[in-house]
Amino acid sequence: MINTKYDVVILGGGPAGLAAAIAIRTKTDASVLLVDRQHQGEVRVGENCPPETVLLLKQLGVAKEFYRGGHQTCPGYASVWGRDTPGYNDFIVNPQGPAWRLNRQAFDKMLADRAESCGAQISWSTRFIDAQKHSNEAEGFTLRLVRKSEDRECEVQARFVIDATGSTACFAGKLDINKSVDDELFATVRFSTLAQGRGSKQIQLEAVEHGWCYHSLLPAEKVVSMIVTEKKHLVSLRENEFQGFDDALQNTNLIGSSIAKLDLKESSYHTYCIRPGMLAAAEGSNWMAIGDAVASFDPIAAQGIYKGLSHGLQAGKKVMTWFENREQNNSNFSQQVKNQYGDYLRNRNHVYSLERRWSNAHFWLNRSSNNIDYSQLIKNES
Ligand SMILES: Cc1cc2nc3c(=O)[nH]c(=O)nc-3n(C[C@H](O)[C@H](O)[C@H](O)COP(=O)(O)OP(=O)(O)OC[C@H]3O[C@@H](n4cnc5c(N)ncnc54)[C@H](O)[C@@H]3O)c2cc1C
């Protein structure tokens, strides 16, 4: 049952929104409602996260559950990138240990359980559709929501709103805050179950003429494989019910030979449009956008889950300050987002510039000549 008034409403129950719910409830007594249009347990993409993720999970109070959650370590990356032979990038000397290959459903459930046990209310299958800002700031916003089970609208008043709706940034859009988008990519993802065979625990990356491929074994005998490319190449991947995708992966060197050793069943295919970019404004006095809503990255960065959790923790700090003393709301979150996005762009451009084998192919040509004006992004960097 959704009440009519909350101190904080969080729109979106991905890693960012769930982390925000935990952080806010741990630091304050604010009443918190989190809504997500998906049902709980829906398949989500993104299962590889860096070693430092564990530090954030400790701050969220879920490290023990995480270690017991059946997630698997990843000793490093094997990549065919910029040359024909594999290179290796291991986590041996990382003080936080190895990276992780997540059981995403268990991971999401762990965060949702923690948020609820901290006192946040979660309403799944509930879509945010509109927002109205009140002129009196103390009244915050009136949000229009639709619950799938009831198929009718309800209105909720929120003193503070957190937009964690992912790259669509639905709430910011209603405030007419736009995202500057600097690329468009399409990821075709195949999730399968491993019937037989053994493979490396390393995550594998491989550049190809029209994009790049990713392959990883996951907990619970699952396997994920992905091809990231431009829109015009989707047609060939979808040919004969994704036989085109299977063939394209089979024709790669490193990943193709790994997949050939596996017997896969129950494959399902999903396509995602990825539009990396950053919102023109990350926050106002009584709202903020976090995770992919404020800044979404190319998946080559593999930082989306980490970024979401870390922004969720920062939302906890901002809301606490806001409730304690509204006059002193000197958050530096906006500047952090800009700095983070500048770092991401530099790294992403460096990674793409390493691949020169297909310098005439549109995918690589388009990305190596991507002259981004960093000065705009980082001009206030101290
Ligand atoms: C193909 C692909 C592969 C990726 N692989 C990785 C990876 O291996 N590692 C990694 O770290 N990152 C990866 N990412 C990125 C990662 O998935 C995201 O960065 C991360 O999920 C962002 O978390 P978030 O909570 O900000 O947003 P999301 O996880 O996108 O969550 C947003 C939530 O908001 C909800 N929502 C949206 N609109 C509404 C609405 N109107 N009303 C209510 N709810 C709404 C959605 O249902 C969703 O649950 C990948 C991304 C893609 C596309």
Coordinates of C-alpha atoms and ligand atoms in Angstrom, one line a residue:
M1 CA 0.0 0.0 0.0
I2 CA 1.5 3.3 -1.1
N3 CA 1.0 6.3 1.2
T4 CA 0.2 9.8 -0.1
K5 CA 3.3 11.5 1.4
Y6 CA 7.0 10.5 1.8
D7 CA 10.1 12.4 2.8
V8 CA 12.0 10.8 -0.1
V9 CA 10.9 9.0 -3.2
I10 CA 13.5 7.1 -5.2
L11 CA 12.5 6.4 -8.8
G12 CA 14.3 3.3 -10.1
G13 CA 15.5 0.1 -8.2
G14 CA 18.7 -0.6 -10.0
P15 CA 22.0 -0.6 -8.0
A16 CA 22.0 3.2 -7.7
G17 CA 18.4 3.4 -6.4
L18 CA 18.7 0.5 -4.0
A19 CA 22.0 1.8 -2.6
A20 CA 20.4 5.2 -2.1
A21 CA 17.5 3.6 -0.2
I22 CA 19.9 1.8 2.1
A23 CA 22.2 4.8 2.7
I24 CA 19.3 7.2 3.4
R25 CA 17.6 4.9 5.8
T26 CA 20.9 4.1 7.6
K27 CA 21.7 7.8 8.1
T28 CA 18.2 9.3 8.7
D29 CA 14.7 8.5 9.8
A30 CA 13.2 9.9 6.6
S31 CA 10.3 7.9 5.2
V32 CA 11.5 6.4 1.9
L33 CA 9.5 4.9 -1.0
L34 CA 11.3 3.3 -3.9
V35 CA 9.4 2.5 -7.1
D36 CA 10.5 0.5 -10.1
R37 CA 8.6 -0.3 -13.3
Q38 CA 10.0 -3.8 -13.5
H39 CA 8.9 -6.7 -11.4
Q40 CA 11.4 -8.0 -8.8
G41 CA 13.8 -10.5 -10.1
E42 CA 13.6 -9.4 -13.8
V43 CA 16.7 -10.2 -15.8
R44 CA 19.2 -7.3 -15.7
V45 CA 22.3 -6.9 -17.7
G46 CA 25.7 -6.1 -16.1
E47 CA 27.5 -8.8 -14.1
N48 CA 31.1 -7.8 -13.9
C49 CA 32.4 -5.4 -11.3
P50 CA 35.8 -4.2 -10.1
P51 CA 37.5 -5.4 -6.9
E52 CA 36.8 -2.0 -5.2
T53 CA 33.0 -2.8 -5.3
V54 CA 33.5 -4.7 -2.0
L55 CA 34.4 -1.5 -0.2
L56 CA 31.1 0.1 -1.2
L57 CA 29.2 -3.1 -0.2
K58 CA 30.8 -2.9 3.3
Q59 CA 29.6 0.7 3.6
L60 CA 26.1 -0.5 2.7
G61 CA 26.3 -3.2 5.3
V62 CA 26.0 -6.1 2.9
A63 CA 29.5 -7.4 2.6
K64 CA 28.8 -10.6 4.5
E65 CA 25.8 -11.4 2.5
F66 CA 27.8 -10.6 -0.7
Y67 CA 30.5 -13.2 0.2
R68 CA 27.8 -15.8 0.9
G69 CA 25.9 -14.9 -2.2
G70 CA 27.4 -17.4 -4.7
H71 CA 29.3 -14.7 -6.7
Q72 CA 32.5 -15.7 -8.3
T73 CA 35.8 -14.0 -8.5
C74 CA 37.5 -13.0 -11.7
P75 CA 41.3 -13.3 -11.7
G76 CA 41.7 -10.9 -14.7
Y77 CA 40.9 -10.0 -18.3
A78 CA 42.2 -11.7 -21.4
S79 CA 41.9 -9.4 -24.4
V80 CA 42.6 -9.4 -28.1
W81 CA 42.7 -5.7 -28.7
G82 CA 45.0 -3.8 -30.9
R83 CA 46.9 -6.9 -31.9
D84 CA 46.2 -10.5 -33.0
T85 CA 47.4 -12.3 -29.9
P86 CA 45.9 -12.2 -26.4
G87 CA 47.1 -9.8 -23.7
Y88 CA 46.4 -10.4 -20.0
N89 CA 45.5 -8.0 -17.3
D90 CA 45.4 -9.7 -13.9
F91 CA 44.3 -8.4 -10.5
I92 CA 47.1 -10.2 -8.6
V93 CA 48.6 -7.0 -7.2
N94 CA 45.3 -5.2 -6.4
P95 CA 45.0 -4.8 -2.6
Q96 CA 41.2 -5.3 -2.9
G97 CA 41.7 -8.7 -4.5
P98 CA 40.1 -9.9 -7.7
A99 CA 37.2 -8.5 -9.7
W100 CA 33.8 -10.2 -9.5
R101 CA 31.4 -12.1 -11.8
L102 CA 28.0 -11.6 -10.2
N103 CA 24.9 -13.7 -9.9
R104 CA 22.8 -10.6 -10.8
Q105 CA 19.6 -11.9 -9.4
A106 CA 21.1 -12.7 -6.0
F107 CA 23.0 -9.4 -6.0
D108 CA 19.8 -7.4 -6.7
K109 CA 17.8 -9.3 -4.1
M110 CA 20.6 -8.8 -1.5
L111 CA 20.3 -5.0 -2.0
A112 CA 16.5 -5.0 -2.0
D113 CA 16.3 -7.1 1.2
R114 CA 18.7 -4.8 2.9
A115 CA 16.8 -1.7 1.8
E116 CA 13.6 -3.1 3.2
S117 CA 15.1 -4.3 6.4
C118 CA 16.4 -0.7 6.9
G119 CA 12.8 0.5 6.6
A120 CA 12.5 1.6 3.0
Q121 CA 9.3 0.7 1.2
I122 CA 9.7 -0.8 -2.2
S123 CA 6.9 -1.0 -4.8
W124 CA 7.9 -3.1 -7.9
S125 CA 5.9 -3.0 -11.1
T126 CA 5.2 0.7 -10.4
R127 CA 6.0 3.2 -13.2
F128 CA 6.7 6.9 -12.6
I129 CA 4.9 8.9 -15.3
D130 CA 5.0 12.6 -14.3
A131 CA 6.2 15.2 -11.8
Q132 CA 4.9 18.5 -10.7
K133 CA 7.2 20.8 -8.8
H134 CA 5.5 22.9 -6.0
S135 CA 6.4 26.6 -5.8
N136 CA 6.7 26.1 -2.0
E137 CA 9.9 24.1 -1.7
A138 CA 8.8 22.5 1.6
E139 CA 6.0 20.7 -0.4
G140 CA 8.5 19.3 -2.9
F141 CA 7.0 17.4 -5.8
T142 CA 3.8 15.6 -6.6
L143 CA 4.6 12.4 -8.5
R144 CA 2.2 10.5 -10.7
L145 CA 2.7 6.7 -10.5
V146 CA 0.9 3.7 -12.1
R147 CA 0.9 0.3 -10.4
K148 CA 0.7 -2.5 -12.9
S149 CA -1.5 -4.7 -10.6
E150 CA -4.1 -1.9 -10.2
D151 CA -3.6 -0.3 -13.7
R152 CA -4.6 3.1 -12.3
E153 CA -2.7 6.2 -11.4
C154 CA -1.9 7.4 -7.9
E155 CA -0.3 10.6 -6.7
V156 CA 2.4 10.8 -4.1
Q157 CA 4.0 13.8 -2.5
A158 CA 7.7 13.7 -2.0
R159 CA 9.8 16.4 -0.2
F160 CA 12.9 15.1 -1.9
V161 CA 13.2 13.1 -5.2
I162 CA 16.0 10.9 -6.4
D163 CA 16.1 10.1 -10.1
A164 CA 17.7 6.6 -10.4
T165 CA 15.8 5.6 -13.6
G166 CA 18.9 4.6 -15.5
S167 CA 20.0 6.3 -18.7
T168 CA 16.5 7.5 -19.6
A169 CA 16.6 9.9 -16.6
C170 CA 12.8 10.1 -16.6
F171 CA 12.4 12.6 -13.7
A172 CA 15.1 15.0 -14.9
G173 CA 13.4 14.9 -18.3
K174 CA 10.2 16.1 -16.7
L175 CA 12.2 19.1 -15.3
D176 CA 13.4 19.8 -18.8
I177 CA 17.0 18.8 -18.0
N178 CA 18.5 17.2 -21.0
K179 CA 21.4 14.7 -21.4
S180 CA 24.3 15.5 -23.8
V181 CA 24.8 12.2 -25.6
D182 CA 28.3 11.6 -27.1
D183 CA 27.9 8.2 -28.7
E184 CA 25.3 5.6 -29.7
L185 CA 26.1 1.9 -29.5
F186 CA 24.0 -1.3 -29.6
A187 CA 24.8 -4.4 -27.5
T188 CA 23.4 -7.7 -28.5
V189 CA 23.6 -10.0 -25.4
R190 CA 23.2 -13.8 -25.2
F191 CA 22.5 -15.4 -21.9
S192 CA 22.9 -19.2 -21.9
T193 CA 23.1 -22.1 -19.5
L194 CA 26.1 -24.3 -19.5
A195 CA 25.1 -27.8 -20.3
Q196 CA 28.7 -29.2 -20.5
G197 CA 32.2 -28.0 -20.7
R198 CA 34.7 -25.9 -18.8
G199 CA 36.2 -22.5 -19.5
S200 CA 38.4 -19.8 -18.1
K201 CA 37.4 -17.7 -15.2
Q202 CA 38.9 -14.7 -17.0
I203 CA 36.6 -12.2 -18.7
Q204 CA 37.4 -12.2 -22.4
L205 CA 37.3 -9.1 -24.6
E206 CA 38.0 -9.1 -28.3
A207 CA 38.0 -6.2 -30.8
V208 CA 36.5 -7.0 -34.3
E209 CA 36.1 -5.0 -37.4
H210 CA 32.7 -3.5 -36.5
G211 CA 32.9 -3.3 -32.7
W212 CA 33.9 -5.6 -29.9
C213 CA 32.9 -8.8 -28.1
Y214 CA 32.7 -9.8 -24.5
H215 CA 32.4 -13.2 -23.0
S216 CA 32.2 -14.5 -19.4
L217 CA 31.2 -17.6 -17.5
L218 CA 28.9 -16.6 -14.6
P219 CA 27.8 -18.2 -11.3
A220 CA 25.0 -20.8 -11.4
E221 CA 26.2 -22.3 -14.7
K222 CA 25.3 -19.2 -16.7
V223 CA 27.2 -17.8 -19.6
V224 CA 27.0 -14.3 -21.0
S225 CA 28.3 -13.3 -24.5
M226 CA 27.9 -9.9 -26.1
I227 CA 28.7 -8.0 -29.3
V228 CA 28.8 -4.2 -29.2
T229 CA 28.5 -2.5 -32.5
E230 CA 26.7 0.2 -34.5
K231 CA 23.0 0.1 -35.4
K232 CA 23.6 -0.8 -39.1
H233 CA 25.2 -4.1 -38.1
L234 CA 22.3 -5.3 -35.9
V235 CA 20.5 -6.7 -39.0
S236 CA 23.2 -9.2 -39.7
L237 CA 23.5 -10.3 -36.0
R238 CA 19.7 -11.0 -36.0
E239 CA 19.7 -13.0 -39.1
N240 CA 18.0 -16.5 -38.8
E241 CA 16.9 -15.9 -35.2
F242 CA 20.3 -14.7 -34.1
Q243 CA 22.3 -17.3 -36.0
G244 CA 24.2 -14.3 -37.3
F245 CA 25.2 -13.4 -33.7
D246 CA 26.4 -17.0 -33.0
D247 CA 28.3 -17.1 -36.3
A248 CA 30.0 -13.7 -35.6
L249 CA 31.2 -14.9 -32.2
Q250 CA 32.3 -18.2 -33.5
N251 CA 34.5 -16.4 -36.1
T252 CA 36.5 -14.5 -33.4
N253 CA 39.8 -15.9 -32.3
L254 CA 39.9 -15.9 -28.5
I255 CA 36.2 -15.9 -27.7
G256 CA 35.3 -18.2 -30.6
S257 CA 37.7 -20.9 -29.4
S258 CA 36.4 -20.6 -25.8
I259 CA 32.8 -20.9 -26.9
A260 CA 33.7 -23.9 -29.1
K261 CA 34.6 -25.8 -25.9
L262 CA 31.2 -25.2 -24.3
D263 CA 27.9 -26.9 -24.8
L264 CA 25.3 -24.2 -24.3
K265 CA 21.5 -24.5 -23.9
E266 CA 18.5 -22.3 -23.2
S267 CA 20.0 -19.2 -24.9
S268 CA 18.0 -16.0 -24.9
Y269 CA 19.0 -12.9 -26.9
H270 CA 18.5 -9.2 -25.9
T271 CA 19.4 -6.0 -27.6
Y272 CA 20.2 -2.8 -25.7
C273 CA 20.7 0.7 -27.1
I274 CA 23.5 2.5 -25.2
R275 CA 23.8 6.2 -25.3
P276 CA 26.6 7.3 -23.1
G277 CA 26.2 10.9 -21.9
M278 CA 25.8 13.3 -19.0
L279 CA 22.9 15.3 -17.6
A280 CA 23.1 19.1 -17.9
A281 CA 22.4 19.3 -14.1
A282 CA 22.9 16.6 -11.6
E283 CA 21.0 18.1 -8.7
G284 CA 18.7 20.8 -7.3
S285 CA 18.0 21.8 -3.8
N286 CA 15.5 19.0 -3.2
W287 CA 16.3 16.5 -5.9
M288 CA 19.3 14.7 -7.5
A289 CA 20.0 12.3 -10.3
I290 CA 22.3 9.3 -9.6
G291 CA 23.8 6.3 -11.4
D292 CA 23.2 6.1 -15.1
A293 CA 20.5 8.7 -14.8
V294 CA 23.1 11.4 -14.3
A295 CA 25.9 9.9 -16.3
S296 CA 25.9 6.7 -18.4
F297 CA 29.1 5.1 -19.7
D298 CA 30.1 2.9 -22.6
P299 CA 30.1 -0.7 -21.2
I300 CA 33.7 -1.0 -22.2
A301 CA 34.3 0.9 -18.9
A302 CA 32.6 -1.8 -16.8
Q303 CA 31.9 0.7 -14.1
G304 CA 28.2 1.1 -14.1
I305 CA 27.4 -1.0 -11.0
Y306 CA 30.3 0.5 -9.1
K307 CA 29.2 4.0 -10.1
G308 CA 25.6 3.3 -9.1
L309 CA 26.5 2.0 -5.6
S310 CA 28.8 4.9 -5.0
H311 CA 26.2 7.5 -6.1
G312 CA 23.7 5.8 -3.9
L313 CA 26.0 6.3 -0.9
Q314 CA 26.4 10.0 -1.8
A315 CA 22.7 10.4 -2.0
G316 CA 22.6 9.3 1.6
K317 CA 24.9 12.1 2.6
K318 CA 23.1 14.7 0.6
V319 CA 19.7 13.8 2.0
M320 CA 21.1 13.7 5.5
T321 CA 22.5 17.2 5.1
W322 CA 19.3 18.4 3.6
F323 CA 17.1 17.1 6.4
E324 CA 19.5 18.4 9.1
N325 CA 19.9 21.9 7.8
R326 CA 18.4 23.0 4.4
E327 CA 20.3 26.2 4.4
Q328 CA 23.7 24.5 4.2
N329 CA 23.2 22.4 1.2
N330 CA 26.6 22.8 -0.3
S331 CA 26.8 19.4 -2.0
N332 CA 29.8 18.9 -4.4
F333 CA 28.1 16.0 -6.1
S334 CA 27.6 17.9 -9.4
Q335 CA 31.3 18.6 -9.6
Q336 CA 32.2 15.0 -8.8
V337 CA 30.0 13.8 -11.6
K338 CA 31.7 16.1 -14.1
N339 CA 35.1 15.0 -13.0
Q340 CA 34.1 11.4 -13.1
Y341 CA 32.7 11.8 -16.6
G342 CA 35.9 13.6 -17.8
D343 CA 38.0 10.7 -16.4
Y344 CA 35.7 8.1 -18.1
L345 CA 36.0 9.9 -21.5
R346 CA 39.7 10.1 -21.4
N347 CA 40.0 6.4 -20.5
R348 CA 37.4 5.3 -23.0
N349 CA 39.1 7.3 -25.8
H350 CA 42.5 5.8 -24.8
V351 CA 41.1 2.2 -25.0
Y352 CA 39.5 2.8 -28.4
S353 CA 42.7 4.5 -29.7
L354 CA 44.7 1.3 -29.0
E355 CA 42.9 -0.5 -31.8
R356 CA 44.2 0.4 -35.2
R357 CA 43.9 -2.8 -37.2
W358 CA 40.7 -1.6 -38.9
S359 CA 41.4 2.1 -39.2
N360 CA 39.0 2.5 -42.2
A361 CA 36.1 0.7 -40.5
H362 CA 33.4 3.1 -39.5
F363 CA 33.2 1.9 -35.9
W364 CA 36.9 2.5 -35.1
L365 CA 37.2 5.6 -37.4
N366 CA 34.2 7.2 -35.6
R367 CA 35.7 6.6 -32.2
S368 CA 39.3 7.3 -32.7
S369 CA 38.4 10.7 -34.2
N370 CA 36.1 11.6 -31.4
N371 CA 37.5 14.9 -30.4
I372 CA 35.8 15.7 -27.1
D373 CA 36.3 19.1 -25.5
Y374 CA 37.5 18.0 -22.1
S375 CA 38.0 21.6 -21.0
Q376 CA 34.2 22.0 -20.9
L377 CA 33.8 19.0 -18.6
I378 CA 36.7 19.5 -16.3
K379 CA 37.1 23.3 -16.2
N380 CA 36.2 23.5 -12.5
E381 CA 38.4 20.6 -11.5
S382 CA 40.5 21.6 -8.6
Ligands
LIG1 C1 24.8 -4.4 -22.5 C2 25.3 -3.8 -21.2 C3 26.3 -4.5 -20.4 C4 26.7 -3.9 -19.2 N1 27.6 -4.6 -18.5 C5 28.1 -4.1 -17.3 C6 29.0 -4.8 -16.5 O1 29.4 -5.9 -16.8 N2 29.4 -4.2 -15.4 C7 28.9 -3.0 -15.0 O2 29.3 -2.5 -13.9 N3 28.0 -2.3 -15.7 C8 27.6 -2.8 -16.9 N4 26.7 -2.2 -17.6 C9 26.2 -0.9 -17.1 C10 25.2 -1.1 -15.9 O3 24.2 -2.0 -16.3 C11 24.6 0.2 -15.5 O4 25.5 1.2 -15.5 C12 23.9 0.1 -14.2 O5 22.9 -0.9 -14.2 C13 23.4 1.4 -13.7 O6 22.7 1.3 -12.6 P1 21.5 2.3 -12.2 O7 20.9 1.9 -11.0 O8 22.0 3.7 -12.4 O9 20.4 2.1 -13.4 P2 19.6 0.8 -13.9 O10 20.3 -0.4 -13.5 O11 19.4 1.1 -15.4 O12 18.3 0.9 -13.1 C14 17.3 1.9 -13.5 C15 16.0 1.3 -13.0 O13 15.0 2.3 -13.2 C16 13.8 1.7 -13.6 N5 13.0 2.7 -14.3 C17 13.2 3.3 -15.5 N6 12.2 4.1 -15.8 C18 11.3 4.0 -14.8 C19 10.1 4.7 -14.6 N7 9.5 5.6 -15.5 N8 9.4 4.4 -13.5 C20 9.9 3.5 -12.6 N9 11.1 2.9 -12.7 C21 11.8 3.1 -13.8 C22 14.2 0.5 -14.4 O14 13.2 -0.5 -14.5 C23 15.5 0.1 -13.7 O15 15.3 -1.0 -12.8 C24 26.2 -2.7 -18.8 C25 25.2 -2.0 -19.6 C26 24.8 -2.6 -20.7 C27 23.7 -1.9 -21.5

